[in-house]
Coordinates of C-alpha atoms in Angstrom, one line a residue:
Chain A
X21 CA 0.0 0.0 0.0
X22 CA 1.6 3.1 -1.1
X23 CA 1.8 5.0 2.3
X24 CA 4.3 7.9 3.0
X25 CA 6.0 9.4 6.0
X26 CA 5.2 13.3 6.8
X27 CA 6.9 14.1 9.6
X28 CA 5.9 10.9 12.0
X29 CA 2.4 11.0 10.7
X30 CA 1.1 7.9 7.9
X31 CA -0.4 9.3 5.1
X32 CA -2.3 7.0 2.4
X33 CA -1.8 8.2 -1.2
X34 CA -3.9 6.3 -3.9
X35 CA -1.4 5.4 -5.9
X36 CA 2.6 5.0 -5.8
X37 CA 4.7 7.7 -7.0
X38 CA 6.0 6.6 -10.0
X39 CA 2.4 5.5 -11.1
X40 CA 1.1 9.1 -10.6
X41 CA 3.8 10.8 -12.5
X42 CA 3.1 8.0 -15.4
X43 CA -0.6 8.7 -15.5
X44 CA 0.2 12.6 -15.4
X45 CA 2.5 12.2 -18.6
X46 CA -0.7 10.5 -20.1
X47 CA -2.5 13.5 -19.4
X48 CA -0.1 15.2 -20.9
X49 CA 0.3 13.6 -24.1
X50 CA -3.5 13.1 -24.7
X51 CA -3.9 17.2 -23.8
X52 CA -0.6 17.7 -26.4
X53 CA -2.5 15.6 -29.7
X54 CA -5.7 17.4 -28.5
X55 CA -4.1 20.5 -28.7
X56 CA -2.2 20.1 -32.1
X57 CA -5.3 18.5 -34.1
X58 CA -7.4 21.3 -32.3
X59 CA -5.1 24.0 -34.0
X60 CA -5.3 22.4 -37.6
X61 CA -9.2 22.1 -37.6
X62 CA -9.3 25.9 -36.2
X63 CA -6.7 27.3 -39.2
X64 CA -9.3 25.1 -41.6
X65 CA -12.2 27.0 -40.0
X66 CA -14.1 30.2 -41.2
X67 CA -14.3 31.7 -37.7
X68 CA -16.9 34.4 -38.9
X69 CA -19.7 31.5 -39.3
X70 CA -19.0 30.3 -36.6
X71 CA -19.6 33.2 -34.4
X72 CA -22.8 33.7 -36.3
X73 CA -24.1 30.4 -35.7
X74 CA -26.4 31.8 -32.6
X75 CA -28.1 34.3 -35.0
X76 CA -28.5 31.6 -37.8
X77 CA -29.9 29.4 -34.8
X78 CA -32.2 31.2 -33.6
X79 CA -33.4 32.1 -37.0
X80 CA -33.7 29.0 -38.1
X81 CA -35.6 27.7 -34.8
X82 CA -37.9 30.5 -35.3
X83 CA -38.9 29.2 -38.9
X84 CA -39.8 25.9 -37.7
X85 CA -42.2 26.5 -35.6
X86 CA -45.3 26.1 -35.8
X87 CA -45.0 22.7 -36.7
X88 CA -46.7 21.9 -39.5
X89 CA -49.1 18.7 -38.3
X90 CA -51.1 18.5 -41.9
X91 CA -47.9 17.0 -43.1
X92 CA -48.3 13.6 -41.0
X93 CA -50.1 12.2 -43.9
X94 CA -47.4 12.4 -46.3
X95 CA -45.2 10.9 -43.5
X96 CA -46.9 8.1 -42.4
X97 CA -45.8 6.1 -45.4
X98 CA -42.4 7.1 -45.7
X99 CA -42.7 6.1 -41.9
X100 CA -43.7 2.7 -43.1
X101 CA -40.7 2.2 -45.6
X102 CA -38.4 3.3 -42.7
X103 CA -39.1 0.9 -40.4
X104 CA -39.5 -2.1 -43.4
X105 CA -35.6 -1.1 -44.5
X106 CA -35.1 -1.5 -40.6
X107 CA -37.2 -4.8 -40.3
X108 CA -36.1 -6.6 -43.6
X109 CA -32.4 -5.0 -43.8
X110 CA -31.6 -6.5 -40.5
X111 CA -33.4 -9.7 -41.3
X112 CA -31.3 -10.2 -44.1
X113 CA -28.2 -9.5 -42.4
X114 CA -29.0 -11.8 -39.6
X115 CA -29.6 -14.6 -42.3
X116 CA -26.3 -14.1 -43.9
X117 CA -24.9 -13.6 -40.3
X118 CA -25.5 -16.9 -39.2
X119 CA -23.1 -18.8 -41.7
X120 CA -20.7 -16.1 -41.8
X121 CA -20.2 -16.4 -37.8
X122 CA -20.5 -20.1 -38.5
X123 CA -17.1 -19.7 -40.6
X124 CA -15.7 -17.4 -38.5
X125 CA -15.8 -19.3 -34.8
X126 CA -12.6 -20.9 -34.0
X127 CA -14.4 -23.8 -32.4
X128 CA -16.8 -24.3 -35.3
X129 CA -15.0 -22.8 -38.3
X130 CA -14.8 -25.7 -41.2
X131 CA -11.0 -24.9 -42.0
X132 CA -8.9 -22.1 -39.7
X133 CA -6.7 -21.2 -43.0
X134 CA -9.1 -20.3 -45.3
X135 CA -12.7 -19.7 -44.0
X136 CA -11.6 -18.0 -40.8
X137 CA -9.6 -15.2 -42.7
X138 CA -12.5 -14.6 -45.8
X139 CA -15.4 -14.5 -42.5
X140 CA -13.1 -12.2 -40.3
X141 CA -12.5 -9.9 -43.5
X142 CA -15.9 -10.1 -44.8
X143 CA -17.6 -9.1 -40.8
X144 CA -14.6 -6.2 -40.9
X145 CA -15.5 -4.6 -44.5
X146 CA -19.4 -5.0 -43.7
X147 CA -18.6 -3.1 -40.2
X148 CA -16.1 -0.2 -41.8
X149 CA -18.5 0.6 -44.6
X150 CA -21.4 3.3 -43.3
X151 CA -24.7 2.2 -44.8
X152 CA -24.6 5.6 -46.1
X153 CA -22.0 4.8 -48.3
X154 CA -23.7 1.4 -49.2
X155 CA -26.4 3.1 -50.0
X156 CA -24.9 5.7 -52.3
X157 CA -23.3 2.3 -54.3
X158 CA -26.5 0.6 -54.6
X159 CA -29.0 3.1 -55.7
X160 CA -26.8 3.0 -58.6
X161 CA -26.8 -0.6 -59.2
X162 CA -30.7 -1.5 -58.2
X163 CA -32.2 2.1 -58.7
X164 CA -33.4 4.1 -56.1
X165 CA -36.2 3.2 -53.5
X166 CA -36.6 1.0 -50.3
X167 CA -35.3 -2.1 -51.9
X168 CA -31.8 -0.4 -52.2
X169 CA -32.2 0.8 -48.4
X170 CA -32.6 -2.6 -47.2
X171 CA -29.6 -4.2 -49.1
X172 CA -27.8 -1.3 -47.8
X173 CA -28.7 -1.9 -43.8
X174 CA -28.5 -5.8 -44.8
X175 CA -24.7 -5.3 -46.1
X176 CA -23.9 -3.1 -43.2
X177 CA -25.5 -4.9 -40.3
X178 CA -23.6 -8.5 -41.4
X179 CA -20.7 -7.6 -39.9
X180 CA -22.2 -6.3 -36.1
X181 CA -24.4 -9.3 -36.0
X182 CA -21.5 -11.7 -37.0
X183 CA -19.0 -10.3 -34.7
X184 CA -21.1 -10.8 -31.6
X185 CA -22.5 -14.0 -33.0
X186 CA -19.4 -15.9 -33.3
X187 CA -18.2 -14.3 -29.8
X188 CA -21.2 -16.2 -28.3
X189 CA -20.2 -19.5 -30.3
X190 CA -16.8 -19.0 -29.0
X191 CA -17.8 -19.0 -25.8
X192 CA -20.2 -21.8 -25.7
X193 CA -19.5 -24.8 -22.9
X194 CA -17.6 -27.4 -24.3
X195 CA -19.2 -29.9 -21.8
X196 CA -22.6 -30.1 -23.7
X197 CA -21.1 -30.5 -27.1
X198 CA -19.3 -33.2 -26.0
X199 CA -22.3 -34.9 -24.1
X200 CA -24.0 -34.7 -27.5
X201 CA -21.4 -36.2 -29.9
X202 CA -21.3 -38.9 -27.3
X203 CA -24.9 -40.2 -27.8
X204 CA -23.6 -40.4 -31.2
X205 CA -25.1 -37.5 -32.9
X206 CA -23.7 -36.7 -36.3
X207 CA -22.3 -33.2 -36.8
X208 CA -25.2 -31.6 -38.1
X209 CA -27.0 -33.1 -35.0
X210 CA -24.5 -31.7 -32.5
X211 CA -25.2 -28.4 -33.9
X212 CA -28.7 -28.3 -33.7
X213 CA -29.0 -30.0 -30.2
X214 CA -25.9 -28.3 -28.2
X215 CA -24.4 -25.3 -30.1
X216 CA -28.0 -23.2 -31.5
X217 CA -29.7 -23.9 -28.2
X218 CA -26.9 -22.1 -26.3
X219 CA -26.4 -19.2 -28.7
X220 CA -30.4 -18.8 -29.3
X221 CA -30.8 -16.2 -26.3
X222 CA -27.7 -14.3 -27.4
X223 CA -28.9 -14.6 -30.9
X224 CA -32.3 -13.3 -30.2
X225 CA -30.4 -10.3 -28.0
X226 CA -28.1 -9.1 -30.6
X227 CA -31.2 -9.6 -33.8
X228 CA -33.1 -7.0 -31.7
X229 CA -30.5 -4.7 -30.5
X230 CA -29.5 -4.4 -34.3
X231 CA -32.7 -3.8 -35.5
X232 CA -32.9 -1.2 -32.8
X233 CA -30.0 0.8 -34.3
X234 CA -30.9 0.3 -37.6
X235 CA -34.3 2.1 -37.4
X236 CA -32.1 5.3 -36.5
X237 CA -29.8 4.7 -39.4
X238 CA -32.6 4.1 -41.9
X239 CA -34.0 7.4 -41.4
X240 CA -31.3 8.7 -43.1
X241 CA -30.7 6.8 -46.3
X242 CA -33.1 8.7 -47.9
X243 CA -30.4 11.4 -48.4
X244 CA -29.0 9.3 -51.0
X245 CA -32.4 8.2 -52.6
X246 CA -32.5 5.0 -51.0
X247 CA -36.0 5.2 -49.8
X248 CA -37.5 5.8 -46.1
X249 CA -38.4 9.4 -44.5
X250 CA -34.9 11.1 -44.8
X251 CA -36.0 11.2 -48.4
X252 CA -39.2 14.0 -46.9
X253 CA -36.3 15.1 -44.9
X254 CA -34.0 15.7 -47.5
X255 CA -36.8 17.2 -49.8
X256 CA -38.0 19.6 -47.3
X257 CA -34.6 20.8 -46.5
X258 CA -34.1 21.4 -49.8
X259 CA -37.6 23.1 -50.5
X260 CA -36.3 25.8 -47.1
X261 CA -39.7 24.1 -45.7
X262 CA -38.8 24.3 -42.5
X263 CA -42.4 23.3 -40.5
X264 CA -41.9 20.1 -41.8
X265 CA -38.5 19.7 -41.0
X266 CA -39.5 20.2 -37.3
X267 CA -42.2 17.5 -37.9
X268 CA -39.9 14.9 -39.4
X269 CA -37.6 15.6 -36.4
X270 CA -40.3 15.1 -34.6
X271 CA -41.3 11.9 -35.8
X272 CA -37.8 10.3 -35.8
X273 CA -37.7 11.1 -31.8
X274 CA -40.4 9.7 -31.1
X275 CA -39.5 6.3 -33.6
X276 CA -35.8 6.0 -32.1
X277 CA -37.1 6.5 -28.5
X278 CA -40.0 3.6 -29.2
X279 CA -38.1 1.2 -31.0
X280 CA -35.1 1.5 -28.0
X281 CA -37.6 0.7 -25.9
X282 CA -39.1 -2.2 -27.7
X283 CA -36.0 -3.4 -28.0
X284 CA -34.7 -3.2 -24.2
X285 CA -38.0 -4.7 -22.8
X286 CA -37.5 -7.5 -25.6
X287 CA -34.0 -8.0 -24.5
X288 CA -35.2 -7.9 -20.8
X289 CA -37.7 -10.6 -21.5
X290 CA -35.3 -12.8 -22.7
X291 CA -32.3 -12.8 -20.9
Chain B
X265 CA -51.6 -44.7 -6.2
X266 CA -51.9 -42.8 -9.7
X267 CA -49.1 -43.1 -12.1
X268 CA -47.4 -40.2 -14.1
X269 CA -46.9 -41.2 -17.6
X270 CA -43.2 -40.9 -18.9
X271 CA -42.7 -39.5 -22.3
X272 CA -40.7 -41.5 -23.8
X273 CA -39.5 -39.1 -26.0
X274 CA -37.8 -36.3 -25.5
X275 CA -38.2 -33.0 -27.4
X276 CA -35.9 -29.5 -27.4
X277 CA -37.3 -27.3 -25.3
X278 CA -38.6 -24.0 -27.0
X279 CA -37.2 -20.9 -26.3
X280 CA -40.7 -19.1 -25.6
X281 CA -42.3 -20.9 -23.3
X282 CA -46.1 -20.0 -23.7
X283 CA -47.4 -21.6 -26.8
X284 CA -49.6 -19.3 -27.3
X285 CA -47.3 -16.7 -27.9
X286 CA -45.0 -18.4 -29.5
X287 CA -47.3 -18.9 -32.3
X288 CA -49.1 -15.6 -32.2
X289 CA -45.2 -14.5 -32.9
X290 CA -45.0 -16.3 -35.3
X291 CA -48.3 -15.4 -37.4
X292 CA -47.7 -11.7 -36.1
X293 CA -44.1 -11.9 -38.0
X294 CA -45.7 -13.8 -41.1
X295 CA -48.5 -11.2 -41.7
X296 CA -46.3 -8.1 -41.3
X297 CA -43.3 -9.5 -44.1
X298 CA -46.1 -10.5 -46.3
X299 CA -47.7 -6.4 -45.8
X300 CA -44.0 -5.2 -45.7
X301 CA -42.8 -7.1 -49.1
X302 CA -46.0 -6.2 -50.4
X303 CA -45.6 -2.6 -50.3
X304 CA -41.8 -2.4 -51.1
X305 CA -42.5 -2.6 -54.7
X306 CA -38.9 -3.5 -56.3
X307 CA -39.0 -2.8 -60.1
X308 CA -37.5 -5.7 -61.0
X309 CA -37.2 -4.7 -64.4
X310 CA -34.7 -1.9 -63.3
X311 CA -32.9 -4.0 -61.2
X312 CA -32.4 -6.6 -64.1
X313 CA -31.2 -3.8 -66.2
X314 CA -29.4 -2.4 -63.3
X315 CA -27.1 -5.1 -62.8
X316 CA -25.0 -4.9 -66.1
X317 CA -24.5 -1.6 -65.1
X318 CA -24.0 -2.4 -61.8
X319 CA -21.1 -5.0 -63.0
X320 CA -19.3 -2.2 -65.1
X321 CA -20.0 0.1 -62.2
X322 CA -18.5 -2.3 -59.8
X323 CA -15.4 -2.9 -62.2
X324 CA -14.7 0.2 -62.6
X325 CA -13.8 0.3 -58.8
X326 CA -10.6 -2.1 -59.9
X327 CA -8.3 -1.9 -59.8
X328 CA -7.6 0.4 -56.4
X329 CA -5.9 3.9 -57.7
X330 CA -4.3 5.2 -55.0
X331 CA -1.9 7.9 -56.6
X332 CA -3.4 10.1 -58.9
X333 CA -5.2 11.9 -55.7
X334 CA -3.1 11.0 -52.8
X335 CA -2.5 14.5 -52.0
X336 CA -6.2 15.2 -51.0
X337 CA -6.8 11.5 -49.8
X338 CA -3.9 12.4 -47.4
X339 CA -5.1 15.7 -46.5
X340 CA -8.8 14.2 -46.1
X341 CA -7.4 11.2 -43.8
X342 CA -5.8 14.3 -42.0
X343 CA -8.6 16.1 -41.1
X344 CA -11.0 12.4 -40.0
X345 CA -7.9 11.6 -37.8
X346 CA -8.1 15.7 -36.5
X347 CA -11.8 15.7 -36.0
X348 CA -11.7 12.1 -34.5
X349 CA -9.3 12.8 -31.7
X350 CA -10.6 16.1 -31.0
X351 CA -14.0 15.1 -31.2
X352 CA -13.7 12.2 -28.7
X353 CA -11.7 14.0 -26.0
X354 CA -14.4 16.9 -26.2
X355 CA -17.2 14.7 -26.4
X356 CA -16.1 12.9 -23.2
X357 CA -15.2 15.3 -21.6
X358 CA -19.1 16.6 -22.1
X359 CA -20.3 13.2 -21.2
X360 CA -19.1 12.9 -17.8
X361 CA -21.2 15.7 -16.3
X362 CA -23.9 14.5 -17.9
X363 CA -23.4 11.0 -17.5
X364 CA -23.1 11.5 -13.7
X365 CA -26.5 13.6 -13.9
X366 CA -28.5 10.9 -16.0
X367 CA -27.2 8.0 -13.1
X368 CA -30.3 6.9 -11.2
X369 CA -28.6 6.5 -8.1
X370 CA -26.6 9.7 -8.0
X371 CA -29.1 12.3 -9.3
X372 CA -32.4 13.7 -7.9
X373 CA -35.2 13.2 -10.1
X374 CA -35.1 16.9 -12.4
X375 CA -31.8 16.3 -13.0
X376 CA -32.0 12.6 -13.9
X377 CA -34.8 13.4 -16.2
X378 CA -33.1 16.0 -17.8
X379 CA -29.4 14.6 -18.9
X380 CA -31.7 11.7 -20.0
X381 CA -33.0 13.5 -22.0
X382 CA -30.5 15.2 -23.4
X383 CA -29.1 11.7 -23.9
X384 CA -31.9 10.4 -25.9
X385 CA -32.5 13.3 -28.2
X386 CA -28.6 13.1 -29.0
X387 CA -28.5 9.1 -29.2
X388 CA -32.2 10.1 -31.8
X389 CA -30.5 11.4 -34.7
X390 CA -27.9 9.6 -36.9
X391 CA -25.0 11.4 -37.6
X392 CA -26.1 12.4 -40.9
X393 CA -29.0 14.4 -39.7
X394 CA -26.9 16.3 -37.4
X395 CA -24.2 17.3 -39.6
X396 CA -26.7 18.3 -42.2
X397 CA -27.9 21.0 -39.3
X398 CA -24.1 21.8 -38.1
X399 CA -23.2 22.6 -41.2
X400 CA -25.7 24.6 -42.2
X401 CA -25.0 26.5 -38.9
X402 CA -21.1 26.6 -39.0
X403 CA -20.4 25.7 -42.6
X404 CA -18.5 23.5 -44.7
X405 CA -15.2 22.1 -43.2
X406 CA -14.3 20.1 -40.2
X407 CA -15.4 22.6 -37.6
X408 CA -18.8 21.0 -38.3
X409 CA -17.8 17.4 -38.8
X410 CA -16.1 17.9 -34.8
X411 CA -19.3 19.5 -33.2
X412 CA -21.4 16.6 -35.6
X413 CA -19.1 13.6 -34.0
X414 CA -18.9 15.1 -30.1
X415 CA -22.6 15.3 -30.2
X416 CA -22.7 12.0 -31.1
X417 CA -19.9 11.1 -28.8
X418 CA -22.2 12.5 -25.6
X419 CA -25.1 10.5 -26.7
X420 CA -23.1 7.5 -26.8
X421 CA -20.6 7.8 -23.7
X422 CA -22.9 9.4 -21.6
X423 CA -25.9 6.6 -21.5
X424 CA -23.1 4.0 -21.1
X425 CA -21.5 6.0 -18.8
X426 CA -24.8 6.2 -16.7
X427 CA -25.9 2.8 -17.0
X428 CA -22.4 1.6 -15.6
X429 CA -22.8 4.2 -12.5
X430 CA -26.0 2.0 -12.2
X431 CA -24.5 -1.0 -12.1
X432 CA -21.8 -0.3 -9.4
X433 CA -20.8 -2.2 -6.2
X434 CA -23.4 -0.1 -3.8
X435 CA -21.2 -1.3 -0.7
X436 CA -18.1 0.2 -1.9
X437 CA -19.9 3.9 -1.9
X438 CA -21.3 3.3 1.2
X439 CA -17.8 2.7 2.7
X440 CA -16.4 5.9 1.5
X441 CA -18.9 7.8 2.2
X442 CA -18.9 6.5 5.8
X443 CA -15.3 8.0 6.1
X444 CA -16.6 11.2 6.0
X445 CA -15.9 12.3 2.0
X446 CA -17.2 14.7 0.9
X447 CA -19.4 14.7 -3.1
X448 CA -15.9 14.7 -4.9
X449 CA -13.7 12.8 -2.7
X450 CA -16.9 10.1 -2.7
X451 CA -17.0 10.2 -7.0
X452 CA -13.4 9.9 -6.8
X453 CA -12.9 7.6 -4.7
X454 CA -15.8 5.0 -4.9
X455 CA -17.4 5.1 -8.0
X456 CA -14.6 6.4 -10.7
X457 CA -12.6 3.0 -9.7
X458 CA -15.1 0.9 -10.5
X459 CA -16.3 2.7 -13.8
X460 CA -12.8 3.4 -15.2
X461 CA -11.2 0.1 -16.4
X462 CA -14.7 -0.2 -18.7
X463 CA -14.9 3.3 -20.0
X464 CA -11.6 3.7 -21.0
X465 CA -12.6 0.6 -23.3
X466 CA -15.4 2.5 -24.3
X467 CA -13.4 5.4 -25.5
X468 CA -11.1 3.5 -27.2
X469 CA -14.0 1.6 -29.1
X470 CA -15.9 5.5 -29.4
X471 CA -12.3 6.6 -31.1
X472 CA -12.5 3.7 -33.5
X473 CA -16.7 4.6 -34.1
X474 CA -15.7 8.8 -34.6
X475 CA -13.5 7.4 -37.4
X476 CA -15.6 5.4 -39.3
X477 CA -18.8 7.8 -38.4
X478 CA -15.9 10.7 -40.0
X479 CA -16.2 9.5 -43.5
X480 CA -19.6 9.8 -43.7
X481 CA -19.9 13.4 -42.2
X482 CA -18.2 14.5 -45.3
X483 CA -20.9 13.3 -47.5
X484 CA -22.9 16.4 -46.4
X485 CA -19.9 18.5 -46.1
X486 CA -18.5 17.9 -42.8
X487 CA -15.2 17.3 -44.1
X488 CA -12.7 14.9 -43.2
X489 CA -12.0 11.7 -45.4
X490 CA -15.8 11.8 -46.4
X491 CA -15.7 14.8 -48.3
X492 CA -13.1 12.5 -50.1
X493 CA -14.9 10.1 -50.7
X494 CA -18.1 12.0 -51.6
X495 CA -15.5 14.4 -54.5
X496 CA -14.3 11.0 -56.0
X497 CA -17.8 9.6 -56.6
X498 CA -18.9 13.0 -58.0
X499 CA -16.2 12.5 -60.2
X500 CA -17.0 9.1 -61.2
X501 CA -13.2 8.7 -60.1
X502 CA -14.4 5.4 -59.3
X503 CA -10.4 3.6 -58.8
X504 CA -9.9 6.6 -56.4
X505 CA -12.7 6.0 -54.2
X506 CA -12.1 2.5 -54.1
X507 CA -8.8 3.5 -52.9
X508 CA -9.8 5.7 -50.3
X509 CA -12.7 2.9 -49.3
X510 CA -10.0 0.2 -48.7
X511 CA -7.8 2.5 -46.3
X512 CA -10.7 3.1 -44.8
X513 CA -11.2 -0.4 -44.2
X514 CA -7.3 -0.8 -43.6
X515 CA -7.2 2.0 -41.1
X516 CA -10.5 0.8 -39.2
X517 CA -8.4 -3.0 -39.0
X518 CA -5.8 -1.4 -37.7
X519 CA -7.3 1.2 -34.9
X520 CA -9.8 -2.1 -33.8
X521 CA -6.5 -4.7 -33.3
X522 CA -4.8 -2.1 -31.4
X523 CA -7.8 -0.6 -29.1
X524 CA -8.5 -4.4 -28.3
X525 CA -5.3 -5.3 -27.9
X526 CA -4.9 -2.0 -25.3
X527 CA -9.0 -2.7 -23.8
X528 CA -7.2 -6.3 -22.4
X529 CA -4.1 -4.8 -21.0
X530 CA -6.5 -1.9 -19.4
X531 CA -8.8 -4.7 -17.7

């Protein structure tokens, strides 16, 4: 226990010394890189918008208001195809998840040389690549509209769902397959009856906790013509319509707030 | 004496108990893909004439040209790795206040309710929809890519940040605070220990997210590697953006080995 002597008197100190003055120099590095980057982005910044952001602000927050409520019944259908690119995308991913984590598993992985490796690299390009920038590649391969939205979110969400999938394969007990393949069971057997029934919970948690994050990243693939409400948002941006911005702001609240809590009182159920 | 009859086979127990909702689940998911495929209405015919082009599109992507813009894919990579770090430390820095504020068992009620709500109306809005708004405000450049990624960075750090206050060792607090600390000494003592191991894991993994999230901040013109990204498309510089999507890809490898790699030595 790092305790020191001041004049007769034991005082505790949290930490030695030499681990203080390390986790000061820390401080100091971190506040040094902060510094430096913070100095580039400033000589890269028009200073004279910035201080006349509060005035642009307030302007703008005094254009959109009062919301305009007529405008619901254009939403409620670009509602709809948000929360179908949500549903289906991450449906699809979780379909292609399964053999991807499958390969990617160390402890279920047909060959560590060569599946391994193509699953680790396909769940870290899936992961790196926004959906955003899925999107903007696949409205120009399938057209614009909700079907490219949902290959997007599908593409993007393999990765997330694979990931934590084959961490929960990984750490499966070994015990229960190898009661099963002692009965006999043939491979296909032994997965059905002592891997899936141990993942299914996890499974279940990390379908629903995807589809949760998707819903907030579908409202935006609109921007890019793939379908959904940032579509309105985008339009009305464009078209300086301002009440309905503050509507479609509105709306995506109130959508990310309910589907987060769907999703935690489905996750709650179940584990 | 009644006997119980033994099954003599055995089935695998489902994972939702009830039957009945198991198949009301069931129908309830059946009936809404049927309604949900029904309305999504993919022209087929487009996509069948789409994917020709789609091949030529997706050729055109090979192979990766890395040179003939390095010196803006370098000065774009500079500005995601500025905003990144600056964004993180500043949005962390945000979080903690209002992480502390939106912990059940450290705030009164007002103040719970309100840095929760502050976190949910953050966490609400993709980063897209917020850069669109920053840079309207600030314009173009990285200023607003930074203020778009520590926004996002409170949302994110703060709600984890709360729910781990949550989850804390109650005992510990109690034992520090029976020593007489005072608000500080208590937060300093008894509950940053037991949070810190985790959330500098968390930072590490919100460093790696800013990165990512920074090449798609550009796309609306929040600079950074995005704005990149978004100039090569324009272009239909196709080799280029392939390029700058496979040091993406590279960099985000890199940045996840190495904040793992520092999240075990940390625990």
């Amino acid at each position: 226990m790092p305790v020191v002597q001041k004049s007769g008197l034991k005082v505790w100190h949290r930490r030695e010394r030499n681990k203080q003055f390390v986790i000061w120099a820390g401080y100091l590095i971190v506040t040094v890189i902060f510094v430096l980057c913070w100095q580039q982005i400033s000589e890269k910044t028009v200073w004279f918008f910035v201080l006349d952001a509060p005035r642009q602000a307030v302007d703008m927050a005094s254009r959109m208001v009062p919301v305009k409520w007529s405008y619901m019944d254009v939403l409620w259908s670009a509602l709809w195809d948000t929360i179908n690119i949500a549903t289906l995308g991450t449906a699809l991913a979780v379909l292609l998840a399964i053999p991807t984590a499958y390969c990617a598993a160390r402890n279920t992985t047909p060959s560590l040389f060569l599946a391994r490796p193509i699953a680790l690299f396909v769940i870290v390009a899936s992961r790196s690549i926004n959906s955003l920038i899925w999107a903007l590649i696949l409205v120009a391969i399938v057209g614009p509209g909700v079907f490219a939205g949902v290959i997007a979110i599908g593409l993007r969400s393999i990765g997330f769902c694979a990931k934590l999938l084959y961490e929960a394969i990984e750490e499966i007990d070994e015990n229960q397959v190898e009661a099963v393949t002692a009965t006999g069971a043939s491979k296909a057997q032994v997965t059905a009856y002592s891997i899936v029934p141990q993942i299914l919970p996890a499974f279940a948690g990390i379908s629903v906790f995807r589809w949760d994050i998707n819903i907030r990243e579908s409202t935006v693939l609109g921007l890019v013509g793939a379908g959904g409400i940032g579509l309105q948002l985008n339009a009305s941006i464009t078209n300086l319509a301002w009440t309905q911005v503050s509507l479609i702001l509105l709306v995506i609240i109130a959508t990310v707030v309910l589907s987060e809590w769907v999703s935690a009182k489905v996750r709650h159920a179940m584990i | 004496m009644t006997t119980i009859a033994i099954p003599r086979t055995w089935k695998k127990p489902p994972l939702i108990k009830n039957s009945y909702i198991r198949w009301g689940l069931g129908l309830a998911a059946a009936i809404y893909l049927t309604l949900a495929l029904g309305t999504m209405e993919v022209n087929w015919v487009r996509v069948a004439g789409g994917l020709p082009r789609g091949q030529r599109f997706l050729a055109r992507f090979f192979p990766p040209d890395f040179f003939s813009r390095w010196p803006e894919i370098l000065e774009g990579l500079n500005e995601s790795i500025w905003m990144t770090i600056t964004s993180t430390v500043v949005g962390i820095a945000i979080s903690i206040p209002i992480g502390l504020g939106a912990a059940k068992n450290l705030a009164p009620k007002p103040v719970y309710l309100f840095c929760r709500g502050i976190l949910a109306i953050s966490r609400s809005f993709q980063e897209v929809i917020i850069a669109i708004f920053m840079v309207k405000l600030f314009g173009f450049g990285p200023f607003a890519g930074f203020l778009t990624l520590s926004i996002a960075t409170v949302g994110f750090y703060g709600k984890l940040l709360a729910e781990d206050i949550e989850d804390i060792d109650p005992s510990q607090a109690e034992a520090v605070k029976a020593t007489g600390a005072n608000w500080f000494q208590w937060l300093n003592y008894s509950i940053q220990p037991q949070v810190l191991p985790r959330m500098i894991g968390l930072g590490l993994y919100r460093l790696d997210i800013n990165f990512r999230e920074s090449a798609i901040v550009g796309i609306v013109g929040g600079g950074g590697i995005g704005a990149t990204l978004n100039t090569a498309f324009d272009r239909y510089e196709l080799d280029s953006a392939a390029a700058i999507l496979l040091i993406i890809i590279g960099i985000v490898m890199a940045v996840e080995y190495t904040s793992g790699y520092v999240r075990k030595w940390v625990q």
